[in-house]
Coordinates of C-alpha atoms and ligand atoms in Angstrom, one line a residue:
M25 CA 117.4 -158.3 13.2
E26 CA 120.2 -156.2 12.1
E27 CA 120.1 -152.7 13.4
N28 CA 117.4 -152.4 16.0
N29 CA 116.2 -148.8 15.9
T30 CA 113.0 -149.2 17.9
P31 CA 110.8 -146.2 18.6
A32 CA 111.6 -146.9 22.2
A33 CA 115.3 -146.2 21.6
M34 CA 114.7 -143.3 19.4
Q35 CA 112.4 -141.0 21.2
D36 CA 115.1 -138.6 21.7
N37 CA 114.9 -137.6 18.1
Q38 CA 111.2 -137.0 18.4
S39 CA 110.4 -134.5 15.8
V40 CA 108.9 -131.2 16.8
E41 CA 106.4 -129.2 14.8
G42 CA 107.8 -127.2 12.0
Q43 CA 110.4 -129.7 11.4
D44 CA 108.1 -131.7 9.2
S45 CA 106.8 -129.5 6.5
Q46 CA 108.0 -132.1 4.0
E47 CA 106.8 -135.5 4.8
A48 CA 109.8 -137.5 3.9
Q49 CA 112.1 -135.3 5.9
P50 CA 111.5 -136.1 9.5
K51 CA 111.9 -139.8 8.8
K52 CA 115.5 -139.2 7.7
K53 CA 116.1 -137.2 10.8
R54 CA 114.4 -139.6 13.1
G55 CA 116.0 -142.8 11.7
G56 CA 113.7 -145.8 11.3
F57 CA 113.4 -149.5 11.3
T58 CA 115.9 -151.0 8.9
S59 CA 113.7 -153.9 7.9
K60 CA 110.1 -154.8 7.8
I61 CA 110.7 -157.8 10.1
G62 CA 112.4 -155.4 12.5
F63 CA 109.2 -153.3 12.6
V64 CA 107.0 -156.3 13.1
L65 CA 109.1 -157.7 15.9
A66 CA 109.3 -154.4 17.7
A67 CA 105.6 -153.8 17.4
A68 CA 104.9 -157.4 18.5
G69 CA 107.2 -156.9 21.5
S70 CA 105.0 -154.1 22.6
A71 CA 101.8 -155.9 21.9
V72 CA 102.6 -159.3 23.5
G73 CA 102.7 -159.0 27.2
L74 CA 100.5 -159.4 30.3
G75 CA 97.5 -158.5 28.2
N76 CA 97.8 -161.8 26.3
I77 CA 98.9 -164.1 29.1
W78 CA 97.3 -162.7 32.2
R79 CA 94.3 -160.6 31.0
F80 CA 92.9 -162.4 28.1
P81 CA 92.4 -165.8 29.9
Y82 CA 90.7 -164.3 32.9
L83 CA 88.3 -162.2 30.8
A84 CA 87.5 -165.2 28.6
A85 CA 86.8 -167.3 31.8
K86 CA 84.7 -164.6 33.3
Y87 CA 82.6 -163.7 30.2
G88 CA 81.4 -167.1 29.2
G89 CA 84.4 -168.8 27.6
G90 CA 83.7 -169.7 23.9
I91 CA 81.3 -166.8 23.3
F92 CA 84.0 -164.3 24.4
L93 CA 86.6 -166.1 22.3
L94 CA 84.4 -165.9 19.2
T95 CA 83.5 -162.2 19.8
Y96 CA 87.2 -161.4 20.3
I97 CA 88.3 -163.1 17.1
I98 CA 85.6 -161.4 15.1
L99 CA 86.6 -158.0 16.5
A100 CA 90.3 -158.7 16.0
V101 CA 89.9 -159.4 12.3
T102 CA 87.6 -156.4 11.7
F103 CA 88.1 -153.6 14.2
G104 CA 91.6 -154.6 15.3
F105 CA 92.9 -154.9 11.7
V106 CA 91.4 -151.7 10.5
L107 CA 92.5 -149.6 13.5
M108 CA 96.0 -150.9 13.5
V109 CA 96.4 -150.2 9.8
A110 CA 95.0 -146.7 10.4
E111 CA 97.2 -145.9 13.3
I112 CA 100.4 -147.1 11.6
A113 CA 99.5 -145.3 8.4
L114 CA 98.8 -142.1 10.4
G115 CA 102.1 -142.3 12.1
R116 CA 104.0 -143.0 8.9
K117 CA 102.2 -140.3 7.0
T118 CA 102.9 -137.6 9.6
G119 CA 106.2 -138.9 10.9
M120 CA 105.1 -138.0 14.4
S121 CA 104.0 -139.4 17.6
A122 CA 100.3 -139.3 18.5
I123 CA 100.4 -136.1 20.5
N124 CA 101.6 -134.1 17.5
A125 CA 100.2 -136.2 14.7
F126 CA 96.6 -135.2 15.2
K127 CA 97.6 -131.6 15.7
K128 CA 99.6 -131.6 12.5
L129 CA 96.6 -132.8 10.4
N130 CA 94.1 -130.6 12.1
K131 CA 94.7 -128.1 14.9
K132 CA 91.2 -128.5 16.3
W133 CA 91.9 -132.2 16.9
A134 CA 94.9 -131.7 19.1
F135 CA 92.8 -132.8 22.0
L136 CA 92.7 -136.4 20.6
G137 CA 96.5 -136.6 20.9
V138 CA 96.1 -135.5 24.6
L139 CA 93.4 -138.2 25.2
C140 CA 95.7 -140.8 23.6
A141 CA 98.5 -139.6 25.9
I142 CA 96.4 -140.0 29.1
I143 CA 95.8 -143.7 28.5
P144 CA 99.3 -145.1 28.9
I145 CA 99.7 -142.8 31.9
I146 CA 96.8 -144.7 33.5
I147 CA 97.9 -148.1 32.4
L148 CA 101.6 -148.1 33.3
P149 CA 101.2 -148.0 37.1
Y150 CA 98.7 -150.8 37.4
Y151 CA 100.4 -152.8 34.7
S152 CA 103.5 -152.6 36.8
V153 CA 101.6 -153.8 39.9
I154 CA 100.8 -157.0 38.0
G155 CA 104.4 -157.1 36.7
G156 CA 105.4 -157.1 40.4
W157 CA 103.1 -160.1 41.1
V158 CA 104.8 -162.0 38.3
G159 CA 108.2 -161.0 39.8
K160 CA 107.0 -162.4 43.2
Y161 CA 106.1 -165.7 41.6
F162 CA 109.3 -166.0 39.8
F163 CA 111.2 -165.3 43.0
T164 CA 109.1 -167.8 44.9
Y165 CA 109.9 -170.5 42.4
V166 CA 113.6 -169.7 42.1
S167 CA 113.9 -169.8 45.9
G168 CA 112.4 -173.2 46.0
G169 CA 108.9 -172.3 47.3
G170 CA 107.0 -173.5 44.3
M171 CA 104.9 -176.0 46.2
S172 CA 103.7 -173.4 48.6
A173 CA 102.6 -171.2 45.6
A174 CA 100.2 -173.9 44.7
G175 CA 98.5 -173.7 48.0
D176 CA 95.0 -172.2 48.1
S177 CA 95.7 -169.2 50.2
F178 CA 99.1 -168.3 48.7
F179 CA 97.8 -165.8 46.2
N180 CA 95.4 -164.0 48.4
G181 CA 97.8 -164.0 51.3
F182 CA 100.4 -162.3 49.1
I183 CA 98.2 -159.6 47.4
S184 CA 96.5 -158.7 50.6
S185 CA 99.7 -158.1 52.6
P186 CA 100.7 -154.5 52.5
W187 CA 104.4 -154.5 51.9
Q188 CA 105.3 -157.4 49.7
P189 CA 103.3 -156.5 46.6
L190 CA 104.5 -152.9 47.0
L191 CA 108.1 -154.1 47.2
F192 CA 107.8 -156.2 44.0
F193 CA 106.0 -153.4 42.2
F194 CA 108.7 -151.1 43.2
I195 CA 111.4 -153.5 41.9
F196 CA 109.5 -154.0 38.6
V197 CA 109.1 -150.2 37.9
S198 CA 112.7 -149.6 38.9
V199 CA 114.0 -152.2 36.4
V200 CA 111.9 -150.6 33.6
F201 CA 113.1 -147.2 34.7
V202 CA 116.8 -148.2 34.5
V203 CA 116.3 -149.6 31.1
V204 CA 114.5 -146.5 29.9
L205 CA 117.0 -144.1 31.6
F206 CA 120.1 -145.8 30.2
G207 CA 118.5 -146.4 26.8
V208 CA 119.4 -150.1 26.9
E209 CA 116.2 -151.3 25.3
K210 CA 118.1 -152.4 22.3
G211 CA 119.8 -155.0 24.4
V212 CA 116.6 -156.0 26.1
E213 CA 114.9 -156.5 22.7
K214 CA 117.8 -158.5 21.3
V215 CA 117.4 -161.0 24.2
S216 CA 113.6 -160.9 23.9
K217 CA 113.9 -162.2 20.4
F218 CA 115.1 -165.5 21.9
L219 CA 112.9 -165.4 25.0
M220 CA 109.6 -164.7 23.2
P221 CA 109.8 -167.9 21.1
A222 CA 110.9 -169.7 24.2
L223 CA 107.8 -168.5 25.9
V224 CA 105.6 -169.7 23.0
V225 CA 107.3 -173.2 23.1
L226 CA 106.9 -173.5 26.9
T227 CA 103.3 -172.3 26.7
I228 CA 102.5 -175.0 24.1
G229 CA 104.2 -177.6 26.2
V230 CA 102.3 -176.6 29.4
T231 CA 99.0 -176.4 27.3
I232 CA 99.5 -180.0 26.0
Y233 CA 100.0 -181.2 29.5
T234 CA 97.0 -179.3 30.9
L235 CA 94.8 -180.8 28.3
T236 CA 95.6 -184.2 29.5
M237 CA 94.7 -183.4 33.1
P238 CA 91.6 -185.2 34.4
G239 CA 88.6 -182.8 34.4
S240 CA 90.1 -180.4 31.8
A241 CA 87.9 -181.7 28.9
E242 CA 85.0 -179.7 30.3
G243 CA 87.2 -176.7 30.5
I244 CA 88.2 -177.1 26.9
K245 CA 84.5 -177.2 25.9
Y246 CA 83.8 -174.1 28.0
Y247 CA 86.6 -172.2 26.3
L248 CA 86.1 -173.3 22.7
L249 CA 82.3 -173.8 22.3
P250 CA 80.3 -170.6 22.2
D251 CA 77.2 -170.6 24.3
F252 CA 75.1 -167.9 22.8
K253 CA 72.9 -167.5 25.9
K254 CA 75.9 -166.0 27.6
F255 CA 76.2 -163.2 25.0
S256 CA 75.6 -159.7 26.1
V257 CA 76.8 -156.1 25.3
K258 CA 79.2 -156.5 28.3
T259 CA 80.9 -159.4 26.4
V260 CA 81.5 -157.1 23.4
L261 CA 82.7 -154.2 25.5
A262 CA 85.1 -156.4 27.4
A263 CA 86.4 -158.0 24.2
L264 CA 86.8 -154.7 22.5
G265 CA 88.7 -153.2 25.4
Q266 CA 90.9 -156.3 25.6
L267 CA 91.5 -156.0 21.9
F268 CA 92.8 -152.4 22.1
Y269 CA 94.8 -153.2 25.2
S270 CA 96.4 -156.4 23.8
M271 CA 97.3 -154.9 20.4
S272 CA 98.5 -151.6 22.0
L273 CA 95.9 -149.7 20.1
A274 CA 93.9 -146.5 20.8
M275 CA 96.6 -144.9 22.8
G276 CA 98.9 -143.6 20.2
I277 CA 101.6 -146.3 20.5
M278 CA 101.1 -147.7 17.0
I279 CA 101.1 -144.2 15.6
T280 CA 104.6 -143.7 17.1
Y281 CA 105.8 -147.1 15.8
G282 CA 104.4 -146.2 12.3
S283 CA 106.3 -142.9 12.3
Y284 CA 109.5 -144.9 12.3
M285 CA 108.4 -147.3 9.6
K286 CA 110.0 -147.1 6.2
K287 CA 108.0 -145.9 3.2
Q288 CA 108.8 -149.0 1.2
D289 CA 107.6 -151.5 3.8
K290 CA 104.1 -152.8 3.5
I291 CA 101.7 -151.8 6.2
E292 CA 99.0 -154.2 5.4
S293 CA 101.0 -157.4 5.6
S294 CA 102.9 -156.2 8.7
V295 CA 99.6 -155.8 10.5
H296 CA 98.5 -159.3 9.5
Q297 CA 101.8 -160.6 11.1
I298 CA 101.5 -158.7 14.3
E299 CA 97.9 -159.6 14.7
I300 CA 98.5 -163.3 14.1
F301 CA 101.3 -163.3 16.6
D302 CA 99.4 -161.3 19.3
T303 CA 96.1 -163.1 18.9
G304 CA 97.8 -166.5 18.7
I305 CA 99.5 -166.1 22.0
A306 CA 96.4 -164.8 23.7
L307 CA 94.3 -167.8 22.4
L308 CA 97.0 -170.2 23.5
S309 CA 97.3 -168.7 27.0
G310 CA 93.5 -169.2 27.4
L311 CA 93.8 -172.8 26.3
M312 CA 96.6 -173.3 28.9
I313 CA 94.9 -171.5 31.9
I314 CA 91.1 -172.1 31.5
P315 CA 91.1 -175.9 31.3
A316 CA 93.6 -175.9 34.2
A317 CA 91.3 -173.7 36.3
Y318 CA 88.4 -175.9 35.3
A319 CA 90.2 -179.1 36.2
F320 CA 91.1 -178.1 39.8
S321 CA 87.9 -176.2 40.6
G322 CA 85.5 -178.5 38.9
G323 CA 84.3 -175.5 36.9
N324 CA 83.4 -173.5 40.0
P325 CA 82.1 -170.1 38.6
E326 CA 83.7 -168.3 41.5
T327 CA 87.1 -169.6 40.5
L328 CA 86.5 -168.9 36.8
G329 CA 85.1 -165.4 37.4
Q330 CA 87.7 -164.3 39.9
G331 CA 89.4 -161.9 37.5
P332 CA 93.0 -160.8 37.8
G333 CA 94.1 -163.7 40.0
L334 CA 93.2 -166.5 37.6
M335 CA 96.6 -167.2 36.1
F336 CA 98.4 -166.9 39.5
V337 CA 96.0 -169.4 41.1
A338 CA 95.7 -171.9 38.2
L339 CA 99.2 -172.4 36.9
P340 CA 101.1 -173.2 40.2
K341 CA 98.6 -176.1 40.6
V342 CA 99.6 -177.4 37.2
F343 CA 103.3 -177.0 38.0
A344 CA 102.9 -178.8 41.3
N345 CA 101.9 -182.0 39.5
F346 CA 105.5 -182.2 38.4
G347 CA 106.8 -182.5 41.9
S348 CA 108.9 -180.0 43.8
V349 CA 112.0 -180.2 41.6
G350 CA 110.4 -180.5 38.2
G351 CA 107.6 -178.2 39.1
G352 CA 110.0 -175.7 40.6
I353 CA 112.1 -175.5 37.4
L354 CA 109.0 -175.3 35.2
G355 CA 107.5 -172.6 37.3
A356 CA 110.7 -170.6 37.5
L357 CA 111.2 -170.8 33.8
F358 CA 107.6 -169.9 33.0
F359 CA 107.4 -166.9 35.3
A360 CA 110.8 -165.7 34.1
L361 CA 109.6 -165.7 30.5
V362 CA 106.3 -164.0 31.4
L363 CA 108.2 -161.5 33.4
F364 CA 110.3 -160.7 30.3
A365 CA 107.2 -160.3 28.1
A366 CA 105.8 -158.0 30.8
L367 CA 109.0 -156.0 30.9
T368 CA 109.2 -155.4 27.1
S369 CA 105.6 -154.1 27.1
A370 CA 106.2 -152.0 30.2
I371 CA 109.3 -150.5 28.7
S372 CA 107.3 -149.5 25.6
L373 CA 104.6 -148.0 27.9
M374 CA 107.2 -146.0 29.9
E375 CA 109.0 -144.9 26.8
T376 CA 105.7 -143.6 25.4
V377 CA 104.9 -141.7 28.6
V378 CA 108.5 -140.3 28.8
S379 CA 108.2 -139.1 25.2
I380 CA 104.9 -137.4 26.0
V381 CA 106.6 -135.5 28.9
I382 CA 109.5 -134.5 26.7
D383 CA 107.2 -133.3 23.9
K384 CA 104.8 -131.4 26.2
F385 CA 107.1 -129.9 28.7
H386 CA 110.3 -129.7 26.7
L387 CA 112.3 -131.3 29.5
S388 CA 115.4 -133.3 29.1
R389 CA 115.1 -137.1 28.7
K390 CA 116.7 -137.7 32.1
K391 CA 114.4 -135.3 34.0
S392 CA 111.3 -136.6 32.2
S393 CA 112.3 -140.2 33.0
V394 CA 112.6 -139.4 36.7
I395 CA 109.3 -137.6 36.7
V396 CA 107.6 -140.6 35.0
Y397 CA 109.3 -143.0 37.4
V398 CA 108.2 -141.2 40.5
G399 CA 104.7 -140.6 39.1
T400 CA 104.3 -144.3 38.2
L401 CA 105.4 -145.3 41.7
L402 CA 102.9 -143.0 43.3
L403 CA 100.0 -143.9 41.0
G404 CA 100.6 -147.6 41.4
I405 CA 100.4 -147.6 45.2
P406 CA 96.6 -147.4 45.5
S407 CA 96.2 -150.2 42.9
S408 CA 98.5 -152.4 44.9
L409 CA 97.0 -151.6 48.3
G410 CA 93.5 -152.0 46.9
F411 CA 93.8 -155.8 47.4
G412 CA 94.7 -155.4 51.1
V413 CA 94.5 -152.5 53.4
W414 CA 92.4 -150.4 51.0
S415 CA 90.1 -153.2 49.9
A416 CA 87.2 -151.3 51.3
V417 CA 87.5 -148.8 48.4
S418 CA 85.5 -150.3 45.6
V419 CA 83.0 -149.2 43.0
G420 CA 80.5 -151.7 41.8
G421 CA 82.5 -154.6 43.2
M422 CA 85.7 -153.4 41.4
T423 CA 89.0 -153.1 43.3
I424 CA 91.1 -150.0 42.7
L425 CA 93.2 -151.8 40.1
D426 CA 90.1 -153.0 38.3
M427 CA 88.8 -149.4 38.3
F428 CA 91.9 -148.1 36.5
D429 CA 91.7 -151.0 34.2
F430 CA 88.0 -150.4 33.5
L431 CA 88.6 -146.6 33.0
S432 CA 91.4 -147.1 30.5
N433 CA 90.2 -150.1 28.6
S434 CA 86.4 -150.0 28.7
I435 CA 85.9 -146.2 28.6
L436 CA 88.9 -144.1 27.4
M437 CA 90.2 -146.5 24.7
P438 CA 86.9 -147.1 23.0
I439 CA 86.3 -143.3 23.0
A440 CA 89.8 -142.7 21.6
A441 CA 89.2 -145.4 18.9
L442 CA 85.8 -143.9 18.0
L443 CA 87.3 -140.4 17.7
T444 CA 90.2 -141.7 15.7
C445 CA 87.8 -143.2 13.2
V446 CA 85.7 -140.0 12.9
F447 CA 88.9 -138.1 12.5
I448 CA 90.2 -140.3 9.7
G449 CA 86.8 -140.8 8.0
Y450 CA 85.5 -137.3 8.1
V451 CA 88.3 -134.8 8.8
V452 CA 91.4 -136.2 7.1
G453 CA 89.6 -138.4 4.7
C454 CA 90.2 -142.1 4.3
R455 CA 91.8 -141.4 0.9
N456 CA 94.7 -139.7 2.6
L457 CA 95.6 -142.8 4.5
T458 CA 94.8 -145.4 1.8
D459 CA 97.2 -143.5 -0.5
E460 CA 99.8 -143.9 2.2
I461 CA 99.1 -147.6 2.5
E462 CA 99.2 -148.0 -1.3
L463 CA 102.6 -146.4 -1.7
N464 CA 104.0 -149.9 -2.3
G465 CA 101.3 -152.0 -3.8
P466 CA 97.6 -152.5 -3.7
F467 CA 95.6 -152.4 -0.5
K468 CA 93.5 -155.5 -0.7
F469 CA 91.0 -154.5 2.0
K470 CA 90.6 -150.9 0.9
K471 CA 86.8 -150.9 0.5
F472 CA 86.4 -152.8 3.7
F473 CA 88.7 -150.3 5.4
N474 CA 86.7 -147.3 4.2
V475 CA 83.4 -148.7 5.2
M476 CA 84.7 -149.8 8.6
I477 CA 86.3 -146.5 9.4
K478 CA 83.5 -144.3 8.3
Y479 CA 80.5 -146.2 9.4
V480 CA 80.8 -149.6 11.1
C481 CA 83.5 -148.8 13.7
P482 CA 82.2 -145.5 15.0
I483 CA 78.5 -146.5 15.1
C484 CA 79.2 -149.8 16.8
I485 CA 81.7 -148.4 19.3
A486 CA 79.2 -145.6 20.1
A487 CA 76.4 -148.0 20.5
I488 CA 78.5 -150.3 22.8
L489 CA 79.6 -147.4 24.9
I490 CA 76.2 -145.8 25.3
T491 CA 74.6 -149.1 26.3
S492 CA 77.2 -149.8 28.9
I493 CA 77.0 -146.3 30.3
L494 CA 73.2 -146.5 30.6
D495 CA 73.7 -149.9 32.2
V496 CA 76.1 -148.4 34.8
F497 CA 73.5 -145.8 35.7
G498 CA 70.8 -148.4 35.9
V499 CA 68.7 -146.9 33.1
F500 CA 68.3 -150.4 31.8
S501 CA 70.0 -153.6 32.3
I502 CA 72.0 -155.6 29.7
Ligands
LIG6 N1 99.8 -154.8 24.7 C1 100.5 -155.0 25.9 C2 100.0 -156.3 26.5 O1 99.2 -156.9 26.0 C3 100.2 -153.9 26.9 C4 100.6 -152.6 26.4 C5 99.6 -151.7 26.2 C6 101.9 -152.3 26.1 C7 100.0 -150.5 25.7 C8 102.2 -151.1 25.6 C9 101.3 -150.2 25.4 O2 100.5 -156.7 27.5

């Protein structure tokens, strides 16, 4: 990619209100992506991260395998497609980040920008805790301890100790902070252009190997064949939250990315590309991890349903089959690449939060970065300790990290998505956005887009949310 003006690197020029009375103007001032592929790669860099490799497989394993996969794919090509198109178009139309975009189009809806802003503030700290775990595994493999990582008690021993996870969390956040503070994300993204494909190739290789492991066939069946008896509203809510999380939707990030997109680039086909990339990596990661977990546990529901630890427990056992040298190299390489994917996403998250602080409090970039850094460290501590010394703190069986994850992904993001649809469908009018999308050619899914935004998305999301809330309060069980 030639000139790599990602939103991350350009937040400084964030437009303020009043600057954008004419739509085309702010884009000139703010710079933009120089090519469509540049836009697609930057958005994919934000989208592809721990959500795909760590979160998707454990949710799929927990929520019934094939039925979760099917639900996710259906939601991705309907809700995911429509929302991503809508957010990018909204950003490009207004030339602003979320916090100002809603306000610009309707003052009364400024609160939606604030809601979108809260979500990355919640996600970044606990995301970095998991980033720290990946860092620990990388370090373990590099220092020759790969075989011990495959031991049964390694993962739990690590996350329940007080200091180690905190130390790795601290290092992870600090690296992200340094990148954001010194504005070197361009460099990081250049490197990630080679490392992301490398991650895909390695994942395919490990997947092929896993699929030949004795006992994995049952796991493949579990993952690929939907069992409709396992379907419930919880499956849909989990898949929906995962969709938003994985595609970086419902938190204003794609609005910001869209605000830097050129008028002559096609929104619709860009979204197809980002979506294929993001969903492809998630599906592949599931295929790598779930059959492996099945093979070594014999399909034990406790292993499959364990949640956040699945990747960390399953993969070292696969790598151990290659012996201490081969497995050591493989493990080090794999966790290095995952670490990179996690870093690029965390950088885009921190950039977003920093730009919110700049916009809201009119502070310098440096001050804002320091505030966000310290805030992230403080907010992440409970999530990290929740697996050890604070493990007594739990709600409905959820650890502190799970609670943050649930709050952002299963509550706030669906609410933000629902309100975004209502806002576009009934306040701004779909027409306004479809005109933006049609600036350079026909919008193939225009009718579908309109019906989804006005009726299907808001009604379905509201129904899913209400049922789950009633379930939490025990009004009825789903
Ligand atoms: N989409 C990223 C992932 O799947 C997470 C993320 C969410 C990154 C929001 C940026 C913003 O890992």
